[in-house]
Amino acid sequence: MKQEKTQGELLEEKLTYKQKNAWEYSEKEVQQAFELCDEYKTYLDQGKTEREFCSVVERQLVKAGYENLTELMKKGTKLKKGTKVYYINKEKSAVFAVIGQEPLTQGINMVGAHIDSPRLDLKPNPIYEDSGMVLLKTHYYGGIKKYQWVTIPYALHGVVIKADGTKVEICIGEDDKDPVFTITDLLPHLAQEQMKKKATEVIEGESLNILFGSIPLKDDEVKDKIKLNILKLLNEKYGMVEEDFISAELEAVPAYKARDIGLDRSMIGAYGQDDRVCAFTCIKAMLDLPQPKKTALCILTDKEEIGSMGNTGAQSSLLKNFVSKLLYLTVDNYSDILTNQCLENSKMLSADVNAAVDPTYESVNEKLNSSYMGNGIVFQKYTGSRGKYDASDANAEFVAEIRNLFNKEGIIWHLSEMGKVDLGGGGTIAQHVANLGVDVLDCGVPILSMHSPIEISSKIDVYMSYKGMKVFLESK
Ligand code: MN
Ligand code: MN
């Protein structure tokens, strides 16, 4: 028999804030979460680099009726309500939008994420022969714990621009019949000295050399016979020569596919979920959007892991240029002031992953303000470190708006900081969009083992993130 609630219980219900486990609060949606995540895994497997992810996105957008904005600009085609447009920037970042019913100057509802992930880039001059083997020198990209990146299988993805200007796309190690590559480590028997070193020095940057071959060319007149044999194989398959490595972007990424984790299959383990999990949920929210009242926009950027720099990162003029093109094709007398007016009236959910509490290492978190696996989409009001330094701190008014919207729409959410105050922190693309005058709030999916070769997300959090992005894009 259910007892009547005590006065204390009623007060507790009314006055206290508690995080909710999304699995318990959304039983009916578990099936949808699992289906959504099956699709998510295909995005992860097909888009392991920013370039590949961009092509996956472009294919989906074209299929959904999005039109190439550059083509429309050339023709001067005016954009109507409901027109869907996209712009792919140098094959590494993308912006796309659905024109709303309201004038653009009243603001855009934006979502954004980054599509680059930590990895090992080949150096411009990577190939050398030593001790009966050929190896490739790498330069790691983004913040990694280097010791996690040895003795795992690697695939090589990327492009080579040859001397004649032709571009060759390379992807070795993803097909089950492909060879894979690896980085060796010292055996425990001889690692006494190595094991005394600090974790930052156990594996040094210059030790991240990829094992690439070992058969020599049969000719005693040449010096590096194994290297020459590898160059011969590369030349036969891709028509490239050693100097072509200079104008290449080749990325070594873990060779395995995304898998379910746990006996209950509740989680996903995969390379590159930071931040493709948020990129995916943003894209899906855009694709499933009915005609929005406000213009809805999604930006997917490159180079976040190294500071959002360069002409493909969030610090570039990509977003501003895109918005001014939308205005140019919408109003009769375009002027820059309209772009500024539009941006100042715009709102954004900057979607990036958050560090979920790991029970094995929970001392780095302050439990009142931490994100948890399974507790739904997580807000981060501010990022930064050492006293909020370098943070984009969302305005309380905007946080209130999103919190009320999510509560109304049944989105399970919680709020987090990245670890204890003095322990560290991080940044996202939020600050760069906020600099344009846009109201921005960081939110996304809690992740375990962030920046490792296998990151873990919870399927219900992926689902809540998708649903959150969608109701925000639909909102007035
Ligand atoms: Mn990230
Ligand atoms: Mn990251």
Short mmCIF file of C-alpha atoms and ligand atoms in Angstrom, two decimals:
data_model
loop_
_atom_site.label_atom_id
_atom_site.label_comp_id
_atom_site.label_asym_id
_atom_site.label_seq_id
_atom_site.Cartn_x
_atom_site.Cartn_y
_atom_site.Cartn_z
CA MET A 1 0.00 0.00 0.00
CA LYS A 2 1.26 3.45 -0.88
CA GLN A 3 1.51 5.64 2.19
CA GLU A 4 0.55 9.28 1.97
CA LYS A 5 3.58 11.49 1.56
CA THR A 6 4.90 13.14 4.72
CA GLN A 7 5.20 16.90 4.95
CA GLY A 8 8.97 16.56 4.63
CA GLU A 9 8.68 14.46 1.49
CA LEU A 10 6.33 16.99 -0.07
CA LEU A 11 8.67 19.84 0.80
CA GLU A 12 11.61 17.90 -0.57
CA GLU A 13 9.75 17.34 -3.82
CA LYS A 14 8.85 21.01 -4.09
CA LEU A 15 12.13 22.61 -3.04
CA THR A 16 15.10 20.42 -3.89
CA TYR A 17 16.82 19.82 -7.21
CA LYS A 18 17.80 16.28 -8.13
CA GLN A 19 19.42 14.85 -11.22
CA LYS A 20 17.40 12.18 -12.98
CA ASN A 21 18.52 8.96 -14.62
CA ALA A 22 17.19 9.25 -18.15
CA TRP A 23 16.78 5.47 -18.58
CA GLU A 24 14.22 5.49 -15.74
CA TYR A 25 12.36 8.58 -16.92
CA SER A 26 12.01 7.67 -20.56
CA GLU A 27 11.28 3.94 -20.75
CA LYS A 28 9.08 4.37 -23.81
CA GLU A 29 11.91 6.05 -25.70
CA VAL A 30 14.58 3.41 -25.08
CA GLN A 31 13.77 1.66 -28.36
CA GLN A 32 14.10 4.99 -30.24
CA ALA A 33 17.41 5.65 -28.50
CA PHE A 34 18.78 2.27 -29.61
CA GLU A 35 17.64 2.81 -33.20
CA LEU A 36 19.12 6.31 -33.31
CA CYS A 37 22.44 4.97 -32.02
CA ASP A 38 22.58 2.24 -34.68
CA GLU A 39 22.55 5.07 -37.22
CA TYR A 40 25.05 7.04 -35.15
CA LYS A 41 27.51 4.13 -35.32
CA THR A 42 27.41 4.21 -39.13
CA TYR A 43 28.30 7.94 -39.05
CA LEU A 44 31.26 7.12 -36.76
CA ASP A 45 32.50 4.32 -39.01
CA GLN A 46 32.15 6.31 -42.24
CA GLY A 47 33.46 9.60 -40.90
CA LYS A 48 36.66 9.06 -38.95
CA THR A 49 38.28 12.29 -40.14
CA GLU A 50 36.89 15.82 -40.57
CA ARG A 51 37.04 15.42 -44.37
CA GLU A 52 35.21 12.09 -44.35
CA PHE A 53 32.61 13.39 -41.90
CA CYS A 54 32.03 16.37 -44.19
CA SER A 55 31.30 14.06 -47.13
CA VAL A 56 28.92 11.97 -45.02
CA VAL A 57 27.11 15.17 -44.05
CA GLU A 58 26.97 16.47 -47.62
CA ARG A 59 25.48 13.18 -48.87
CA GLN A 60 22.76 13.31 -46.19
CA LEU A 61 21.99 16.98 -46.87
CA VAL A 62 21.66 16.51 -50.63
CA LYS A 63 19.41 13.49 -50.03
CA ALA A 64 17.25 15.68 -47.76
CA GLY A 65 16.84 18.36 -50.45
CA TYR A 66 19.49 20.86 -49.29
CA GLU A 67 20.83 23.10 -52.05
CA ASN A 68 24.42 24.22 -52.55
CA LEU A 69 24.60 27.87 -51.39
CA THR A 70 27.53 28.68 -53.69
CA GLU A 71 25.45 27.68 -56.72
CA LEU A 72 22.50 29.78 -55.51
CA MET A 73 24.83 32.76 -54.97
CA LYS A 74 26.10 32.45 -58.55
CA LYS A 75 22.56 32.48 -59.91
CA GLY A 76 21.35 35.07 -57.40
CA THR A 77 18.40 32.82 -56.51
CA LYS A 78 16.30 34.36 -53.72
CA LEU A 79 15.78 32.14 -50.68
CA LYS A 80 12.20 31.44 -49.67
CA LYS A 81 10.74 30.18 -46.41
CA GLY A 82 11.58 26.51 -46.13
CA THR A 83 14.56 26.64 -48.53
CA LYS A 84 17.38 24.43 -47.27
CA VAL A 85 20.94 25.44 -48.08
CA TYR A 86 24.42 24.17 -47.28
CA TYR A 87 28.04 25.27 -47.64
CA ILE A 88 31.02 22.93 -47.36
CA ASN A 89 34.19 24.82 -46.46
CA LYS A 90 37.43 23.36 -47.88
CA GLU A 91 36.09 19.83 -47.30
CA LYS A 92 36.68 20.23 -43.54
CA SER A 93 33.86 22.27 -42.07
CA ALA A 94 30.21 22.80 -42.97
CA VAL A 95 27.29 25.15 -42.33
CA PHE A 96 23.70 24.48 -43.31
CA ALA A 97 20.36 26.11 -42.65
CA VAL A 98 16.60 25.96 -43.16
CA ILE A 99 15.08 29.38 -43.86
CA GLY A 100 12.37 30.17 -41.29
CA GLN A 101 9.11 32.07 -41.48
CA GLU A 102 10.41 35.09 -39.57
CA PRO A 103 12.84 37.57 -41.17
CA LEU A 104 16.49 36.60 -40.60
CA THR A 105 17.19 39.86 -38.77
CA GLN A 106 15.05 38.56 -35.88
CA GLY A 107 17.74 35.98 -35.25
CA ILE A 108 18.68 32.39 -35.98
CA ASN A 109 18.47 29.31 -33.76
CA MET A 110 21.87 27.68 -34.16
CA VAL A 111 23.47 24.44 -33.10
CA GLY A 112 27.15 23.68 -33.58
CA ALA A 113 29.77 21.04 -32.92
CA HIS A 114 33.29 20.18 -34.04
CA ILE A 115 34.16 17.28 -36.31
CA ASP A 116 37.91 16.96 -35.75
CA SER A 117 39.21 14.52 -33.12
CA PRO A 118 42.59 13.77 -31.55
CA ARG A 119 44.71 11.51 -33.76
CA LEU A 120 48.22 11.02 -35.14
CA ASP A 121 49.08 13.05 -38.25
CA LEU A 122 51.93 11.89 -40.47
CA LYS A 123 54.80 14.37 -40.50
CA PRO A 124 55.44 16.10 -43.86
CA ASN A 125 58.55 13.94 -44.30
CA PRO A 126 57.45 10.75 -42.54
CA ILE A 127 59.11 7.68 -44.05
CA TYR A 128 62.38 6.07 -42.92
CA GLU A 129 64.06 2.68 -42.74
CA ASP A 130 65.74 1.30 -39.63
CA SER A 131 66.70 -2.16 -38.31
CA GLY A 132 64.96 -4.08 -41.07
CA MET A 133 61.72 -2.11 -40.96
CA VAL A 134 60.04 0.94 -42.46
CA LEU A 135 58.38 3.37 -40.10
CA LEU A 136 56.34 6.58 -40.41
CA LYS A 137 56.98 9.58 -38.16
CA THR A 138 53.86 11.19 -36.68
CA HIS A 139 52.96 14.45 -34.95
CA TYR A 140 50.03 14.01 -32.61
CA TYR A 141 47.00 16.28 -33.05
CA GLY A 142 45.09 17.47 -29.97
CA GLY A 143 45.59 16.63 -26.31
CA ILE A 144 46.33 12.94 -25.87
CA LYS A 145 47.80 10.70 -23.18
CA LYS A 146 50.46 9.33 -25.51
CA TYR A 147 50.84 6.01 -23.67
CA GLN A 148 47.25 5.13 -24.68
CA TRP A 149 48.11 5.31 -28.37
CA VAL A 150 50.65 2.47 -28.70
CA THR A 151 50.00 -1.23 -29.46
CA ILE A 152 46.59 -0.68 -31.06
CA PRO A 153 45.63 -1.23 -34.73
CA TYR A 154 45.62 1.88 -36.93
CA ALA A 155 44.08 2.78 -40.25
CA LEU A 156 45.51 5.52 -42.44
CA HIS A 157 43.05 8.08 -43.85
CA GLY A 158 43.52 11.24 -45.84
CA VAL A 159 44.52 12.93 -49.05
CA VAL A 160 47.68 13.34 -51.08
CA ILE A 161 47.98 16.20 -53.56
CA LYS A 162 50.49 15.15 -56.20
CA ALA A 163 52.88 17.37 -58.15
CA ASP A 164 50.44 17.59 -61.08
CA GLY A 165 47.73 18.86 -58.72
CA THR A 166 45.63 15.69 -58.73
CA LYS A 167 44.21 14.59 -55.41
CA VAL A 168 44.36 10.97 -54.25
CA GLU A 169 42.16 9.82 -51.40
CA ILE A 170 43.70 7.20 -49.18
CA CYS A 171 41.96 4.87 -46.73
CA ILE A 172 43.87 1.74 -45.68
CA GLY A 173 42.87 -0.44 -42.76
CA GLU A 174 39.07 -0.13 -42.60
CA ASP A 175 38.18 -3.08 -44.86
CA ASP A 176 38.54 -6.45 -43.09
CA LYS A 177 40.89 -7.54 -45.89
CA ASP A 178 43.14 -4.45 -45.52
CA PRO A 179 46.38 -4.54 -43.60
CA VAL A 180 46.49 -2.34 -40.49
CA PHE A 181 49.40 -0.51 -38.85
CA THR A 182 50.59 -0.15 -35.28
CA ILE A 183 53.01 1.57 -32.92
CA THR A 184 55.28 -0.71 -30.92
CA ASP A 185 56.10 -0.46 -27.21
CA LEU A 186 58.88 -1.90 -25.09
CA LEU A 187 58.37 -5.35 -23.52
CA PRO A 188 57.97 -5.35 -19.70
CA HIS A 189 61.14 -7.43 -19.35
CA LEU A 190 63.27 -4.55 -20.61
CA ALA A 191 61.12 -1.65 -19.40
CA GLN A 192 62.62 -1.09 -15.93
CA GLU A 193 63.97 2.35 -16.85
CA GLN A 194 60.90 3.28 -18.91
CA MET A 195 58.50 2.37 -16.08
CA LYS A 196 60.25 4.78 -13.71
CA LYS A 197 59.41 7.75 -15.96
CA LYS A 198 56.46 10.10 -15.51
CA ALA A 199 53.38 9.13 -17.54
CA THR A 200 53.95 12.17 -19.80
CA GLU A 201 57.38 10.80 -20.70
CA VAL A 202 56.80 7.04 -20.79
CA ILE A 203 55.97 7.39 -24.47
CA GLU A 204 57.48 10.47 -26.06
CA GLY A 205 56.12 12.32 -29.08
CA GLU A 206 59.04 11.16 -31.20
CA SER A 207 58.34 7.53 -30.23
CA LEU A 208 54.95 7.51 -31.94
CA ASN A 209 56.34 5.89 -35.09
CA ILE A 210 54.05 3.72 -37.20
CA LEU A 211 55.27 0.29 -38.32
CA PHE A 212 54.70 0.23 -42.06
CA GLY A 213 56.65 -2.61 -43.75
CA SER A 214 59.67 -4.90 -43.78
CA ILE A 215 60.33 -6.55 -47.19
CA PRO A 216 63.42 -5.27 -49.05
CA LEU A 217 63.57 -4.63 -52.79
CA LYS A 218 65.90 -7.17 -54.42
CA ASP A 219 68.71 -4.90 -55.59
CA ASP A 220 72.03 -4.62 -53.79
CA GLU A 221 72.88 -1.34 -55.51
CA VAL A 222 70.36 0.74 -53.50
CA LYS A 223 70.70 1.72 -49.85
CA ASP A 224 67.26 1.76 -48.18
CA LYS A 225 65.79 -1.27 -49.92
CA ILE A 226 62.76 -1.72 -47.65
CA LYS A 227 61.83 1.93 -47.87
CA LEU A 228 62.20 1.78 -51.65
CA ASN A 229 59.96 -1.28 -51.80
CA ILE A 230 57.26 0.57 -49.80
CA LEU A 231 57.60 3.64 -52.06
CA LYS A 232 57.21 1.28 -55.04
CA LEU A 233 53.97 -0.13 -53.57
CA LEU A 234 52.66 3.39 -52.90
CA ASN A 235 53.58 4.42 -56.42
CA GLU A 236 51.84 1.40 -57.98
CA LYS A 237 48.65 1.94 -55.99
CA TYR A 238 48.42 5.75 -55.76
CA GLY A 239 50.89 7.03 -58.35
CA MET A 240 52.70 9.00 -55.63
CA VAL A 241 56.38 9.66 -54.94
CA GLU A 242 58.11 10.46 -51.63
CA GLU A 243 57.95 14.24 -52.16
CA ASP A 244 54.13 14.00 -52.38
CA PHE A 245 54.01 13.39 -48.60
CA ILE A 246 54.87 17.10 -48.26
CA SER A 247 51.50 18.10 -49.71
CA ALA A 248 49.45 15.41 -47.98
CA GLU A 249 47.18 15.24 -44.97
CA LEU A 250 47.35 11.67 -43.71
CA GLU A 251 45.84 10.81 -40.35
CA ALA A 252 46.35 7.59 -38.40
CA VAL A 253 43.17 6.68 -36.52
CA PRO A 254 42.16 3.55 -34.58
CA ALA A 255 41.20 0.86 -37.10
CA TYR A 256 38.27 -0.67 -35.26
CA LYS A 257 34.57 0.07 -35.72
CA ALA A 258 32.09 1.52 -33.22
CA ARG A 259 30.70 -1.18 -30.91
CA ASP A 260 28.02 -1.54 -28.25
CA ILE A 261 29.42 -1.61 -24.73
CA GLY A 262 27.86 -3.49 -21.81
CA LEU A 263 25.80 -6.66 -21.59
CA ASP A 264 22.70 -4.46 -21.79
CA ARG A 265 24.16 -2.70 -24.87
CA SER A 266 23.46 0.65 -23.21
CA MET A 267 26.67 2.38 -24.28
CA ILE A 268 28.81 2.95 -27.37
CA GLY A 269 32.56 2.56 -27.52
CA ALA A 270 34.29 4.19 -30.47
CA TYR A 271 37.09 6.40 -31.65
CA GLY A 272 36.27 10.07 -32.27
CA GLN A 273 33.02 10.54 -30.31
CA ASP A 274 34.40 13.90 -29.16
CA ASP A 275 32.76 15.61 -30.85
CA ARG A 276 31.10 13.61 -33.58
CA VAL A 277 28.47 12.48 -31.08
CA CYS A 278 27.26 16.08 -30.90
CA ALA A 279 27.79 16.67 -34.61
CA PHE A 280 25.56 13.66 -35.27
CA THR A 281 22.80 14.75 -32.89
CA CYS A 282 22.85 18.27 -34.41
CA ILE A 283 22.62 16.89 -37.96
CA LYS A 284 19.79 14.52 -37.08
CA ALA A 285 17.89 17.31 -35.34
CA MET A 286 18.24 19.47 -38.49
CA LEU A 287 17.19 16.63 -40.83
CA ASP A 288 14.10 15.82 -38.74
CA LEU A 289 13.00 19.44 -38.40
CA PRO A 290 9.53 20.53 -39.55
CA GLN A 291 9.32 24.02 -41.13
CA PRO A 292 10.78 26.20 -38.34
CA LYS A 293 9.49 29.60 -37.29
CA LYS A 294 13.01 31.01 -36.89
CA THR A 295 15.75 30.12 -39.35
CA ALA A 296 17.55 26.99 -38.09
CA LEU A 297 21.28 26.61 -38.66
CA CYS A 298 23.98 24.06 -37.93
CA ILE A 299 27.73 24.69 -38.04
CA LEU A 300 30.29 21.87 -37.91
CA THR A 301 33.84 23.08 -37.47
CA ASP A 302 37.38 21.73 -37.76
CA LYS A 303 40.48 22.38 -35.60
CA GLU A 304 38.65 22.69 -32.24
CA GLU A 305 41.13 20.28 -30.67
CA ILE A 306 43.97 22.69 -31.44
CA GLY A 307 42.23 25.95 -30.57
CA SER A 308 39.69 26.41 -33.40
CA MET A 309 42.38 28.12 -35.46
CA GLY A 310 42.69 28.68 -39.20
CA ASN A 311 40.21 29.04 -42.04
CA THR A 312 38.32 25.85 -41.18
CA GLY A 313 38.05 26.47 -37.42
CA ALA A 314 35.39 28.27 -35.40
CA GLN A 315 37.58 31.39 -35.13
CA SER A 316 37.32 31.87 -38.89
CA SER A 317 34.71 34.06 -40.59
CA LEU A 318 32.85 30.96 -41.82
CA LEU A 319 29.68 31.53 -39.78
CA LYS A 320 29.52 35.28 -40.36
CA ASN A 321 30.09 34.88 -44.10
CA PHE A 322 27.40 32.21 -44.32
CA VAL A 323 24.87 34.39 -42.49
CA SER A 324 25.62 37.39 -44.70
CA LYS A 325 25.09 35.23 -47.79
CA LEU A 326 21.72 34.11 -46.43
CA LEU A 327 20.76 37.77 -45.89
CA TYR A 328 22.09 38.81 -49.29
CA LEU A 329 19.79 36.26 -50.90
CA THR A 330 16.82 37.14 -48.71
CA VAL A 331 16.54 40.95 -48.44
CA ASP A 332 16.32 43.59 -51.15
CA ASN A 333 18.98 46.00 -49.91
CA TYR A 334 21.72 44.06 -48.21
CA SER A 335 24.08 45.79 -45.81
CA ASP A 336 26.55 44.49 -43.17
CA ILE A 337 24.45 46.01 -40.44
CA LEU A 338 21.80 43.38 -41.16
CA THR A 339 24.29 40.56 -40.53
CA ASN A 340 25.24 42.11 -37.19
CA GLN A 341 21.60 42.60 -36.29
CA CYS A 342 20.84 38.97 -37.15
CA LEU A 343 23.77 37.65 -35.10
CA GLU A 344 22.92 39.79 -32.08
CA ASN A 345 19.41 38.35 -32.07
CA SER A 346 20.61 34.78 -32.54
CA LYS A 347 20.91 31.95 -30.02
CA MET A 348 23.12 28.90 -30.04
CA LEU A 349 23.52 25.57 -28.33
CA SER A 350 27.23 24.86 -28.68
CA ALA A 351 27.31 21.09 -28.55
CA ASP A 352 30.38 19.39 -27.17
CA VAL A 353 31.12 16.44 -24.93
CA ASN A 354 31.56 16.70 -21.17
CA ALA A 355 33.69 14.55 -18.85
CA ALA A 356 31.33 12.08 -17.15
CA VAL A 357 32.13 10.99 -13.60
CA ASP A 358 34.27 7.86 -13.75
CA PRO A 359 33.81 5.88 -10.48
CA THR A 360 37.41 4.71 -10.69
CA TYR A 361 38.70 8.28 -10.76
CA GLU A 362 35.91 10.24 -9.09
CA SER A 363 38.26 12.33 -6.93
CA VAL A 364 38.78 14.72 -9.88
CA ASN A 365 35.11 15.71 -9.78
CA GLU A 366 33.08 17.82 -7.43
CA LYS A 367 29.95 15.73 -7.23
CA LEU A 368 27.35 18.51 -6.99
CA ASN A 369 28.46 19.93 -10.32
CA SER A 370 29.39 16.94 -12.45
CA SER A 371 27.95 15.07 -15.37
CA TYR A 372 26.94 11.42 -15.16
CA MET A 373 26.48 8.66 -17.72
CA GLY A 374 22.76 8.19 -18.33
CA ASN A 375 21.57 11.48 -16.83
CA GLY A 376 20.69 13.01 -20.19
CA ILE A 377 22.03 16.05 -22.04
CA VAL A 378 24.41 18.11 -19.91
CA PHE A 379 24.67 21.92 -19.78
CA GLN A 380 27.91 23.63 -19.05
CA LYS A 381 27.21 27.25 -18.17
CA TYR A 382 30.87 28.13 -18.49
CA THR A 383 34.08 26.36 -19.49
CA GLY A 384 37.60 27.69 -18.99
CA SER A 385 40.14 27.02 -16.25
CA ARG A 386 41.98 28.74 -13.37
CA GLY A 387 39.05 30.92 -12.32
CA LYS A 388 36.90 30.66 -15.45
CA TYR A 389 39.77 32.07 -17.50
CA ASP A 390 39.07 31.78 -21.25
CA ALA A 391 35.44 30.86 -20.59
CA SER A 392 32.34 31.73 -22.50
CA ASP A 393 29.90 32.13 -19.62
CA ALA A 394 26.30 31.81 -20.78
CA ASN A 395 23.91 34.50 -19.51
CA ALA A 396 21.55 33.34 -16.75
CA GLU A 397 18.60 34.54 -18.85
CA PHE A 398 19.54 32.20 -21.70
CA VAL A 399 20.21 29.27 -19.35
CA ALA A 400 16.74 29.85 -17.87
CA GLU A 401 15.18 29.82 -21.31
CA ILE A 402 16.78 26.50 -22.25
CA ARG A 403 16.10 24.92 -18.87
CA ASN A 404 12.41 25.86 -19.06
CA LEU A 405 12.16 24.67 -22.66
CA PHE A 406 13.74 21.30 -21.85
CA ASN A 407 11.56 20.84 -18.74
CA LYS A 408 8.46 21.61 -20.79
CA GLU A 409 9.43 19.20 -23.57
CA GLY A 410 10.45 16.30 -21.30
CA ILE A 411 14.16 16.46 -22.11
CA ILE A 412 16.21 14.93 -19.27
CA TRP A 413 19.13 17.28 -18.59
CA HIS A 414 21.69 18.03 -15.91
CA LEU A 415 24.41 20.61 -15.33
CA SER A 416 28.13 20.20 -14.96
CA GLU A 417 31.50 21.80 -14.62
CA MET A 418 34.58 20.09 -16.06
CA GLY A 419 36.17 18.65 -12.90
CA LYS A 420 37.19 20.32 -9.64
CA VAL A 421 37.95 24.06 -9.73
CA ASP A 422 41.75 23.82 -9.43
CA LEU A 423 42.23 20.67 -11.46
CA GLY A 424 42.01 21.81 -15.05
CA GLY A 425 39.26 22.61 -17.50
CA GLY A 426 38.83 23.13 -21.20
CA GLY A 427 37.24 25.18 -23.93
CA THR A 428 34.84 24.71 -26.82
CA ILE A 429 33.72 26.65 -29.90
CA ALA A 430 31.18 28.56 -27.76
CA GLN A 431 33.40 31.58 -27.07
CA HIS A 432 34.08 32.22 -30.77
CA VAL A 433 30.39 32.33 -31.66
CA ALA A 434 29.63 34.36 -28.52
CA ASN A 435 32.16 36.94 -29.77
CA LEU A 436 29.78 37.64 -32.66
CA GLY A 437 27.04 38.70 -30.22
CA VAL A 438 25.16 35.39 -30.19
CA ASP A 439 23.73 34.04 -26.90
CA VAL A 440 25.56 30.71 -26.50
CA LEU A 441 25.20 27.83 -24.05
CA ASP A 442 27.47 24.79 -24.03
CA CYS A 443 25.71 21.46 -23.81
CA GLY A 444 26.19 17.93 -25.00
CA VAL A 445 26.87 14.33 -24.12
CA PRO A 446 28.83 13.06 -21.09
CA ILE A 447 31.75 10.84 -22.17
CA LEU A 448 34.15 8.44 -20.44
CA SER A 449 37.81 8.05 -21.50
CA MET A 450 37.70 11.32 -23.47
CA HIS A 451 40.54 11.76 -26.02
CA SER A 452 41.49 8.08 -25.74
CA PRO A 453 41.38 5.70 -28.72
CA ILE A 454 38.04 4.36 -27.43
CA GLU A 455 35.61 6.89 -25.96
CA ILE A 456 32.36 5.81 -24.26
CA SER A 457 28.92 7.43 -24.50
CA SER A 458 25.51 6.39 -23.16
CA LYS A 459 22.82 5.75 -25.79
CA ILE A 460 20.12 7.52 -23.76
CA ASP A 461 22.30 10.64 -23.50
CA VAL A 462 22.84 10.61 -27.27
CA TYR A 463 19.07 10.41 -27.67
CA MET A 464 18.35 13.20 -25.14
CA SER A 465 20.94 15.36 -26.86
CA TYR A 466 19.26 14.82 -30.23
CA LYS A 467 15.85 15.61 -28.76
CA GLY A 468 17.20 18.69 -26.97
CA MET A 469 18.78 20.08 -30.15
CA LYS A 470 15.55 19.49 -32.04
CA VAL A 471 13.19 21.25 -29.61
CA PHE A 472 15.63 24.17 -29.43
CA LEU A 473 15.77 24.52 -33.22
CA GLU A 474 11.97 24.42 -33.34
CA SER A 475 11.55 27.00 -30.57
CA LYS A 476 10.39 30.59 -31.10
MN MN B 1 35.16 18.51 -27.97
MN MN B 2 38.21 17.34 -27.27
#
